[in-house]
Short mmCIF file of C-alpha atoms and ligand atoms in Angstrom, two decimals:
data_model
loop_
_atom_site.label_atom_id
_atom_site.label_comp_id
_atom_site.label_asym_id
_atom_site.label_seq_id
_atom_site.Cartn_x
_atom_site.Cartn_y
_atom_site.Cartn_z
CA UNK A 225 84.97 74.14 116.20
CA UNK A 226 82.17 74.49 113.63
CA UNK A 227 80.73 72.63 110.69
CA UNK A 228 79.66 74.92 107.82
CA UNK A 229 77.00 73.23 105.68
CA UNK A 230 76.34 74.47 102.14
CA UNK A 231 77.41 74.06 98.53
CA UNK A 232 81.21 74.10 98.45
CA UNK A 233 83.35 75.15 95.46
CA UNK A 234 87.14 75.28 95.48
CA UNK A 235 89.79 75.14 92.74
CA UNK A 236 92.76 72.81 92.49
CA UNK A 237 94.29 74.23 89.32
CA UNK A 238 93.75 76.76 86.55
CA UNK A 239 90.46 75.75 84.88
CA UNK A 240 91.61 77.11 81.50
CA UNK A 241 89.84 79.61 79.24
CA UNK A 242 87.27 77.28 77.63
CA UNK A 243 83.59 77.47 78.67
CA UNK A 244 83.93 74.02 80.27
CA UNK A 245 86.58 73.92 83.02
CA UNK A 246 89.54 71.55 82.66
CA UNK A 247 88.95 68.17 84.26
CA UNK A 248 90.15 67.97 87.86
CA UNK A 249 90.64 71.75 88.09
CA UNK A 250 87.95 72.13 90.74
CA UNK A 251 86.06 70.39 93.52
CA UNK A 252 82.38 70.82 94.14
CA UNK A 253 80.09 69.41 96.82
CA UNK A 254 76.41 70.18 96.31
CA UNK A 255 75.49 69.40 99.92
CA UNK A 256 78.95 69.89 101.35
CA UNK A 257 80.41 70.59 104.75
CA UNK A 258 83.57 72.32 105.95
CA UNK A 259 84.85 71.42 109.41
CA UNK A 260 86.68 74.36 110.95
CA UNK A 261 88.86 74.03 114.03
CA UNK A 262 91.48 76.31 115.57
CA UNK A 263 91.57 78.68 112.61
CA UNK A 264 92.18 75.84 110.14
CA UNK A 265 90.09 73.68 107.87
CA UNK A 266 90.09 70.23 109.40
CA UNK A 267 88.09 68.47 106.69
CA UNK A 268 85.79 69.06 103.74
CA UNK A 269 83.42 66.52 102.20
CA UNK A 270 79.79 65.72 101.50
CA UNK A 271 77.74 66.63 104.55
CA UNK A 272 76.51 63.05 104.95
CA UNK A 273 80.01 61.60 104.60
CA UNK A 274 81.62 64.03 107.03
CA UNK A 275 79.06 64.23 109.88
CA UNK A 276 79.71 60.71 111.28
CA UNK A 277 83.31 61.83 112.01
CA UNK A 278 82.37 65.08 113.69
CA UNK A 279 81.69 65.12 117.46
CA UNK A 280 78.16 66.02 118.43
CA UNK A 281 79.12 69.18 120.30
CA UNK A 282 80.46 70.78 117.10
CA UNK A 283 78.14 73.59 116.09
CA UNK A 284 76.50 73.22 112.66
CA UNK A 285 76.24 76.51 110.76
CA UNK A 286 73.50 76.13 108.18
CA UNK A 287 74.39 77.74 104.85
CA UNK A 288 72.25 75.40 102.77
CA UNK A 289 71.29 77.00 99.44
CA UNK A 290 74.38 79.20 99.63
CA UNK A 291 77.81 78.82 98.07
CA UNK A 292 80.94 78.49 100.21
CA UNK A 293 84.20 79.45 98.48
CA UNK A 294 87.72 80.35 99.62
CA UNK A 295 87.90 84.00 100.72
CA UNK A 296 88.66 86.40 97.88
CA UNK A 297 92.16 87.82 97.50
CA UNK A 298 92.95 91.32 96.21
CA UNK A 299 96.51 91.58 94.88
CA UNK A 300 96.67 95.40 94.71
CA UNK A 301 94.69 98.06 96.58
CA UNK A 302 95.36 101.44 98.25
CA UNK A 303 93.67 101.72 101.62
CA UNK A 304 94.56 105.42 101.80
CA UNK A 305 92.35 106.08 98.75
CA UNK A 306 89.13 104.77 100.24
CA UNK A 307 87.63 108.24 100.59
CA UNK A 308 88.48 109.39 97.05
CA UNK A 309 86.86 106.43 95.29
CA UNK A 310 84.56 107.83 92.57
CA UNK A 311 86.40 111.13 91.97
CA UNK A 312 85.31 112.71 88.71
CA UNK A 313 86.90 113.32 85.39
CA UNK A 314 90.68 112.84 85.46
CA UNK A 315 93.21 110.51 83.88
CA UNK A 316 96.06 109.01 85.86
CA UNK A 317 98.60 111.81 86.34
CA UNK A 318 96.02 114.54 87.01
CA UNK A 319 94.00 112.15 89.17
CA UNK A 320 97.11 111.61 91.33
CA UNK A 321 97.76 115.34 91.72
CA UNK A 322 94.19 116.53 92.11
CA UNK A 323 92.69 113.81 94.29
CA UNK A 324 95.16 111.15 95.47
CA UNK A 325 98.05 113.15 96.87
CA UNK A 326 95.84 115.53 98.88
CA UNK A 327 93.99 112.53 100.35
CA UNK A 328 97.25 110.78 101.22
CA UNK A 329 98.57 113.91 102.98
CA UNK A 330 95.95 113.41 105.68
CA UNK A 331 97.65 110.17 106.75
CA UNK A 332 100.37 112.19 108.44
CA UNK A 333 97.87 112.15 111.28
CA UNK A 334 97.87 108.78 113.01
CA UNK A 335 94.27 109.01 114.21
CA UNK A 336 93.07 109.50 110.63
CA UNK A 337 95.10 106.49 109.44
CA UNK A 338 93.66 104.31 112.21
CA UNK A 339 90.10 105.33 111.46
CA UNK A 340 90.43 104.66 107.72
CA UNK A 341 92.25 101.37 108.34
CA UNK A 342 89.32 100.01 110.37
CA UNK A 343 86.80 101.20 107.82
CA UNK A 344 88.86 99.70 104.99
CA UNK A 345 89.05 96.28 106.65
CA UNK A 346 85.30 96.38 107.39
CA UNK A 347 84.68 97.07 103.73
CA UNK A 348 87.07 94.36 102.51
CA UNK A 349 85.30 91.75 104.64
CA UNK A 350 81.89 93.02 103.57
CA UNK A 351 83.00 92.28 100.01
CA UNK A 352 84.25 88.79 100.85
CA UNK A 353 87.95 89.66 100.60
CA UNK A 354 90.05 88.07 103.34
CA UNK A 355 93.57 88.88 102.10
CA UNK A 356 94.90 91.92 100.26
CA UNK A 357 98.25 93.39 99.25
CA UNK A 358 97.94 97.01 100.32
CA UNK A 359 99.61 100.30 99.45
CA UNK A 360 99.73 102.59 102.50
CA UNK A 361 101.13 106.14 102.24
CA UNK A 362 104.65 107.43 102.73
CA UNK A 363 103.93 107.91 106.45
CA UNK A 364 105.22 104.96 108.52
CA UNK A 365 102.24 105.40 110.85
CA UNK A 366 99.90 104.52 108.01
CA UNK A 367 101.57 101.10 107.86
CA UNK A 368 101.49 100.57 111.63
CA UNK A 369 97.78 101.44 111.53
CA UNK A 370 96.74 98.88 108.92
CA UNK A 371 99.00 96.08 110.22
CA UNK A 372 97.81 96.61 113.76
CA UNK A 373 94.14 96.60 112.71
CA UNK A 374 94.66 93.44 110.61
CA UNK A 375 96.55 91.73 113.43
CA UNK A 376 93.72 92.36 115.86
CA UNK A 377 91.28 90.79 113.39
CA UNK A 378 93.74 87.94 112.67
CA UNK A 379 93.69 88.65 108.93
CA UNK A 380 96.35 87.65 106.43
CA UNK A 381 97.62 90.89 104.90
CA UNK A 382 100.56 92.24 102.91
CA UNK A 383 101.35 95.96 103.08
CA UNK A 384 104.10 98.52 102.81
CA UNK A 385 105.10 102.15 103.14
CA UNK A 386 105.05 104.10 99.90
CA UNK A 387 108.56 105.14 98.86
CA UNK A 388 108.46 108.39 96.93
CA UNK A 389 111.25 110.97 97.07
CA UNK A 390 110.29 113.26 94.18
CA UNK A 391 107.44 114.68 92.08
CA UNK A 392 104.92 114.77 94.90
CA UNK A 393 103.90 117.30 97.59
CA UNK A 394 106.50 117.89 100.27
CA UNK A 395 104.49 116.26 103.06
CA UNK A 396 104.41 113.05 101.01
CA UNK A 397 108.03 112.80 99.95
CA UNK A 398 110.69 110.89 101.85
CA UNK A 399 114.37 110.61 100.99
CA UNK A 400 116.38 107.73 99.58
CA UNK A 401 117.94 106.97 102.95
CA UNK A 402 115.03 108.01 105.20
CA UNK A 403 112.51 105.97 103.23
CA UNK A 404 114.64 102.85 103.53
CA UNK A 405 115.30 103.42 107.24
CA UNK A 406 111.54 103.65 107.85
CA UNK A 407 110.89 100.56 105.72
CA UNK A 408 113.49 98.55 107.62
CA UNK A 409 111.94 99.53 110.95
CA UNK A 410 108.51 98.43 109.66
CA UNK A 411 109.93 95.15 108.32
CA UNK A 412 111.46 94.43 111.73
CA UNK A 413 108.18 95.22 113.50
CA UNK A 414 105.72 93.45 111.19
CA UNK A 415 107.16 91.12 108.54
CA UNK A 416 106.30 87.51 109.35
CA UNK A 417 104.41 88.42 112.53
CA UNK A 418 101.17 86.45 112.82
CA UNK A 419 99.62 86.52 109.34
CA UNK A 420 101.37 89.69 108.14
CA UNK A 421 103.99 90.19 105.45
CA UNK A 422 105.87 93.25 104.27
CA UNK A 423 105.82 94.45 100.69
CA UNK A 424 108.40 97.07 99.69
CA UNK A 425 106.44 99.80 97.94
CA UNK A 426 108.20 102.19 95.55
CA UNK A 427 105.12 104.00 94.17
CA UNK A 428 106.25 103.98 90.51
CA UNK A 429 109.35 105.00 88.58
CA UNK A 430 108.49 108.72 88.18
CA UNK A 431 108.29 109.37 91.94
CA UNK A 432 111.56 107.68 92.93
CA UNK A 433 115.10 108.87 92.32
CA UNK A 434 117.68 106.42 91.02
CA UNK A 435 119.21 106.39 94.52
CA UNK A 436 115.91 105.36 96.07
CA UNK A 437 115.27 102.55 93.56
CA UNK A 438 118.81 101.32 94.06
CA UNK A 439 118.35 101.27 97.83
CA UNK A 440 115.13 99.25 97.50
CA UNK A 441 117.01 96.67 95.43
CA UNK A 442 119.58 96.45 98.21
CA UNK A 443 116.93 95.63 100.84
CA UNK A 444 115.33 93.00 98.57
CA UNK A 445 118.64 91.26 97.94
CA UNK A 446 119.12 90.82 101.69
CA UNK A 447 115.81 89.08 102.35
CA UNK A 448 114.20 86.78 99.79
CA UNK A 449 111.00 86.55 101.84
CA UNK A 450 110.08 90.21 101.24
CA UNK A 451 107.49 91.21 98.66
CA UNK A 452 107.54 94.19 96.31
CA UNK A 453 104.59 96.10 94.87
CA UNK A 454 104.58 98.96 92.37
CA UNK A 455 102.93 100.22 89.19
CA UNK A 456 103.96 99.57 85.59
CA UNK A 457 102.78 100.78 82.19
CA UNK A 458 99.31 101.99 83.12
CA UNK A 459 98.83 105.19 81.13
CA UNK A 460 100.32 106.61 77.90
CA UNK A 461 101.27 109.91 79.57
CA UNK A 462 103.04 108.00 82.32
CA UNK A 463 105.05 106.02 79.75
CA UNK A 464 106.23 109.21 78.06
CA UNK A 465 107.24 110.68 81.41
CA UNK A 466 109.22 107.57 82.36
CA UNK A 467 111.04 107.66 79.01
CA UNK A 468 111.95 111.29 79.66
CA UNK A 469 113.10 110.68 83.26
CA UNK A 470 115.09 107.50 82.52
CA UNK A 471 116.56 107.99 79.02
CA UNK A 472 119.22 105.39 79.80
CA UNK A 473 116.57 102.64 80.01
CA UNK A 474 115.23 101.04 76.84
CA UNK A 475 111.67 100.71 78.14
CA UNK A 476 109.59 101.11 81.31
CA UNK A 477 110.30 97.65 82.74
CA UNK A 478 114.03 98.19 82.26
CA UNK A 479 113.94 100.88 84.97
CA UNK A 480 112.83 98.36 87.56
CA UNK A 481 115.14 95.64 86.19
CA UNK A 482 118.14 97.93 86.44
CA UNK A 483 117.69 98.15 90.21
CA UNK A 484 116.87 94.48 90.82
CA UNK A 485 113.17 95.04 91.49
CA UNK A 486 111.64 92.39 89.23
CA UNK A 487 111.34 88.93 90.78
CA UNK A 488 108.86 86.20 91.71
CA UNK A 489 107.51 88.13 94.69
CA UNK A 490 106.95 91.35 92.74
CA UNK A 491 103.47 92.58 91.90
CA UNK A 492 103.23 95.23 89.19
CA UNK A 493 99.81 96.81 88.84
CA UNK A 494 98.37 97.31 85.34
CA UNK A 495 100.93 96.35 82.65
CA UNK A 496 98.53 97.54 79.96
CA UNK A 497 100.91 99.03 77.38
CA UNK A 498 103.70 96.44 77.46
CA UNK A 499 105.80 95.30 74.50
CA UNK A 500 106.19 91.59 73.72
CA UNK A 501 109.76 91.90 74.91
CA UNK A 502 108.70 93.32 78.28
CA UNK A 503 106.16 90.51 78.67
CA UNK A 504 108.80 87.90 77.94
CA UNK A 505 111.12 89.41 80.56
CA UNK A 506 108.33 89.55 83.16
CA UNK A 507 107.61 85.88 82.46
CA UNK A 508 111.27 84.95 82.92
CA UNK A 509 111.44 86.87 86.19
CA UNK A 510 108.22 85.28 87.51
CA UNK A 511 106.77 88.66 88.47
CA UNK A 512 103.00 89.05 88.43
CA UNK A 513 100.91 91.72 86.76
CA UNK A 514 97.90 92.85 88.78
CA UNK A 515 95.06 93.25 86.29
CA UNK A 516 92.88 96.00 87.78
CA UNK A 517 89.89 96.19 85.45
CA UNK A 518 87.58 98.64 87.24
CA UNK A 519 90.49 101.04 87.70
CA UNK A 520 91.55 100.79 84.06
CA UNK A 521 87.99 101.45 82.89
CA UNK A 522 87.38 104.24 85.40
CA UNK A 523 90.56 106.20 84.61
CA UNK A 524 90.32 105.34 80.91
CA UNK A 525 93.84 103.89 81.09
CA UNK A 526 93.35 101.20 78.45
CA UNK A 527 92.37 97.58 77.96
CA UNK A 528 94.57 94.93 79.54
CA UNK A 529 95.27 92.13 77.06
CA UNK A 530 94.77 89.19 79.38
CA UNK A 531 95.34 86.50 76.77
CA UNK A 532 98.49 88.05 75.30
CA UNK A 533 99.84 88.31 78.85
CA UNK A 534 98.88 84.71 79.53
CA UNK A 535 100.31 83.44 76.25
CA UNK A 536 103.60 85.16 77.06
CA UNK A 537 103.71 83.11 80.27
CA UNK A 538 103.30 86.06 82.65
CA UNK A 539 101.57 85.37 85.95
CA UNK A 540 98.42 87.49 86.18
CA UNK A 541 96.70 88.40 89.42
CA UNK A 542 93.43 90.23 89.85
CA UNK A 543 93.00 93.44 91.82
CA UNK A 544 90.54 96.19 92.72
CA UNK A 545 93.10 99.04 92.76
CA UNK A 546 90.69 101.13 94.84
CA UNK A 547 90.61 104.24 94.89
CA UNK A 548 90.99 104.27 91.10
CA UNK A 549 89.02 101.02 91.09
CA UNK A 550 85.32 101.37 91.72
CA UNK A 551 84.68 98.67 94.30
CA UNK A 552 86.40 96.48 96.86
CA UNK A 553 84.17 93.47 96.29
CA UNK A 554 85.75 90.75 94.15
CA UNK A 555 82.47 90.36 92.25
CA UNK A 556 82.71 93.99 91.11
CA UNK A 557 86.26 93.34 89.92
CA UNK A 558 85.05 90.30 87.95
CA UNK A 559 82.39 92.39 86.22
CA UNK A 560 85.07 94.82 85.09
CA UNK A 561 87.31 91.97 83.97
CA UNK A 562 84.49 90.57 81.88
CA UNK A 563 83.79 93.97 80.29
CA UNK A 564 87.45 94.54 79.42
CA UNK A 565 87.61 91.02 77.98
CA UNK A 566 84.43 91.60 75.97
CA UNK A 567 85.94 94.71 74.36
CA UNK A 568 88.95 92.63 73.28
CA UNK A 569 87.02 89.55 72.15
CA UNK A 570 88.29 87.63 75.21
CA UNK A 571 85.21 86.70 77.23
CA UNK A 572 86.16 85.67 80.76
CA UNK A 573 84.43 82.53 82.02
CA UNK A 574 83.11 82.41 85.57
CA UNK A 575 85.43 79.46 86.23
CA UNK A 576 88.46 81.49 85.21
CA UNK A 577 87.19 84.53 87.12
CA UNK A 578 86.58 82.79 90.43
CA UNK A 579 89.79 80.82 90.07
CA UNK A 580 91.69 84.12 89.70
CA UNK A 581 90.01 85.66 92.75
CA UNK A 582 90.95 82.68 94.94
CA UNK A 583 93.65 80.12 94.15
CA UNK A 584 95.04 82.12 91.22
CA UNK A 585 95.78 85.14 93.39
CA UNK A 586 97.07 82.91 96.21
CA UNK A 587 99.56 81.39 93.75
CA UNK A 588 100.58 84.79 92.39
CA UNK A 589 101.41 85.85 95.96
CA UNK A 590 103.09 82.52 96.82
CA UNK A 591 100.51 81.86 99.51
CA UNK A 592 98.76 78.89 97.92
CA UNK A 593 100.09 76.54 100.61
CA UNK A 594 98.08 78.53 103.18
CA UNK A 595 95.08 80.19 101.54
CA UNK A 596 93.04 80.07 98.34
CA UNK A 597 91.68 76.53 98.80
CA UNK A 598 89.08 74.83 100.94
CA UNK A 599 91.17 71.85 101.89
CA UNK A 600 92.29 70.15 105.10
CA UNK A 601 95.15 72.07 106.73
CA UNK A 602 94.42 75.35 104.96
CA UNK A 603 93.69 78.54 106.87
CA UNK A 604 89.93 78.89 107.35
CA UNK A 605 89.30 82.03 105.25
CA UNK A 606 86.00 81.67 103.40
CA UNK A 607 83.20 83.61 101.79
CA UNK A 608 79.55 82.50 101.78
CA UNK A 609 77.74 83.76 98.68
CA UNK A 610 74.01 84.23 98.27
CA UNK A 611 72.84 83.43 94.74
CA UNK A 612 69.45 84.93 95.54
CA UNK A 613 70.68 88.23 96.98
CA UNK A 614 68.59 90.36 94.63
CA UNK A 615 65.31 89.61 92.81
CA UNK A 616 67.01 89.80 89.42
CA UNK A 617 69.81 87.44 90.42
CA UNK A 618 67.42 85.06 92.16
CA UNK A 619 65.31 84.80 89.01
CA UNK A 620 68.31 84.49 86.70
CA UNK A 621 69.83 81.66 88.73
CA UNK A 622 66.45 79.97 89.05
CA UNK A 623 66.02 79.77 85.25
CA UNK A 624 69.67 78.82 84.70
CA UNK A 625 70.24 75.33 83.35
CA UNK A 626 73.69 74.76 84.79
CA UNK A 627 75.70 75.70 87.84
CA UNK A 628 78.20 77.44 85.57
CA UNK A 629 75.42 79.71 84.35
CA UNK A 630 74.53 80.59 87.97
CA UNK A 631 78.14 81.44 88.74
CA UNK A 632 78.35 83.63 85.66
CA UNK A 633 75.13 85.44 86.60
CA UNK A 634 76.59 86.18 90.04
CA UNK A 635 79.83 87.44 88.47
CA UNK A 636 77.92 89.87 86.23
CA UNK A 637 75.02 90.89 88.49
CA UNK A 638 76.58 90.46 91.93
CA UNK A 639 78.25 92.78 94.38
CA UNK A 640 78.66 92.91 98.16
CA UNK A 641 74.93 92.22 98.60
CA UNK A 642 75.80 88.66 97.56
CA UNK A 643 78.30 88.29 100.39
CA UNK A 644 76.16 86.61 103.02
CA UNK A 645 79.01 85.92 105.43
CA UNK A 646 82.79 86.08 105.60
CA UNK A 647 85.02 83.87 107.75
CA UNK A 648 88.66 84.58 108.54
CA UNK A 649 91.01 82.48 110.66
CA UNK A 650 88.09 80.19 111.45
CA UNK A 651 85.87 82.94 112.79
CA UNK A 652 82.81 84.72 111.47
CA UNK A 653 84.04 88.25 110.69
CA UNK A 654 81.14 89.56 108.62
CA UNK A 655 77.47 88.70 108.50
CA UNK A 656 75.18 90.51 106.11
CA UNK A 657 72.37 92.26 107.87
CA UNK A 658 69.07 92.19 105.99
CA UNK A 659 68.27 95.56 107.53
CA UNK A 660 71.66 97.07 106.81
CA UNK A 661 71.14 100.78 106.99
CA UNK A 662 73.44 103.65 106.11
CA UNK A 663 72.88 107.20 107.28
CA UNK A 664 72.31 109.66 104.46
CA UNK A 665 74.10 113.01 104.74
CA UNK A 666 72.10 115.71 106.54
N1 GUN B 923 100.49 105.05 89.66
C1 GUN B 923 101.19 105.63 90.66
N2 GUN B 923 100.45 105.77 91.77
C2 GUN B 923 99.24 105.27 91.49
C3 GUN B 923 98.03 105.13 92.23
O1 GUN B 923 97.92 105.51 93.40
N3 GUN B 923 96.98 104.55 91.59
C4 GUN B 923 97.07 104.12 90.30
N4 GUN B 923 96.00 103.54 89.74
N5 GUN B 923 98.19 104.24 89.57
C5 GUN B 923 99.26 104.82 90.16
FE1 FE B 924 97.37 101.23 92.24
#
């Protein structure tokens, strides 16, 4: 049992898009304290109000001057693409063929998958992210590797085996029946165990046959607790290819609808080039679109219209989409989101940004009864942010007139250097080392 002392910020509701957050959308304790016990948050309050109720033997962890928030959530990321982050000069379809598929082939080897899984989780925690929805590869062992690593660290994680039975190298393709058989084995082994959940993972329409998509729909219909993750309407060339492959469908979303793959537990990455009609159907279905700003900017895929998506009533989550995305840290994702918004005349406030990274993403993944808030009874997943992590940021926050200005400065100038500590399941799982040193290549 520990008492974390610092400034505490947590959201209760969507703060809205205005520069001033909606009343009652957030809670803030300047000199706050979070009492952690048995992996859960037991209480949160002003330090002076809470301490009289806390037994003397409870350890006080002093984070004064730092900001304690719920752990960040990443709604869409590929752990198998960690090593091809920052690969030069391609748009989506060529990027997949030239960089992604060769990298994913290596996951046929279990030892490689295990090594990358550990490194990926280290990196997530270093960036303050405590829960992610993860694409593995088509190899079942890649899923066992990440679930097993997350289970040992007691992390909350969603993941699934990529289903892909065409238009990819032979070592990466499964079959309609084999892919489902493997997925069902993985569901039986992992779904609902500890803090783990299974997400069925058809890569995207072009790499699945009609038979495969139909079989995925069959599995989903049998178990309403399963998730689904895929890609939708990311790149113009991809849209043309989908239209060619599925001439019977009136638009891209209709392919997934036809096979029963669009529901409240579905996450579709990107959704950049959607029609108003597609947006309306996504809203009706309750599916969420994972806005992946650094990926969209890096691949040159296009600018996600956040406000049109919001106005249509579509749930939007926020994601890194590494390896097309350029960083696992939520702060890096927020910078990208701000830049995309700026290009569309839709500046993203820090309130909206941090809400999306925490409670917003928890809601999109139907996990907001467990994570995404610092509140009694919630799982103790938290990030401790350092507003003075760099000289520039320290100065900018020092001259800031409001707390909102400080938060915005961190969103624009921050990265994993700002992540002072990360807690998951009530335990310290990352502590920034002032002398952090990385070996340069020989
Ligand atoms: N579309 C299909 N597969 C992928 C992928 O791995 N990354 C991205 N960004 N888009 C995709
Ligand atoms: Fe992706």
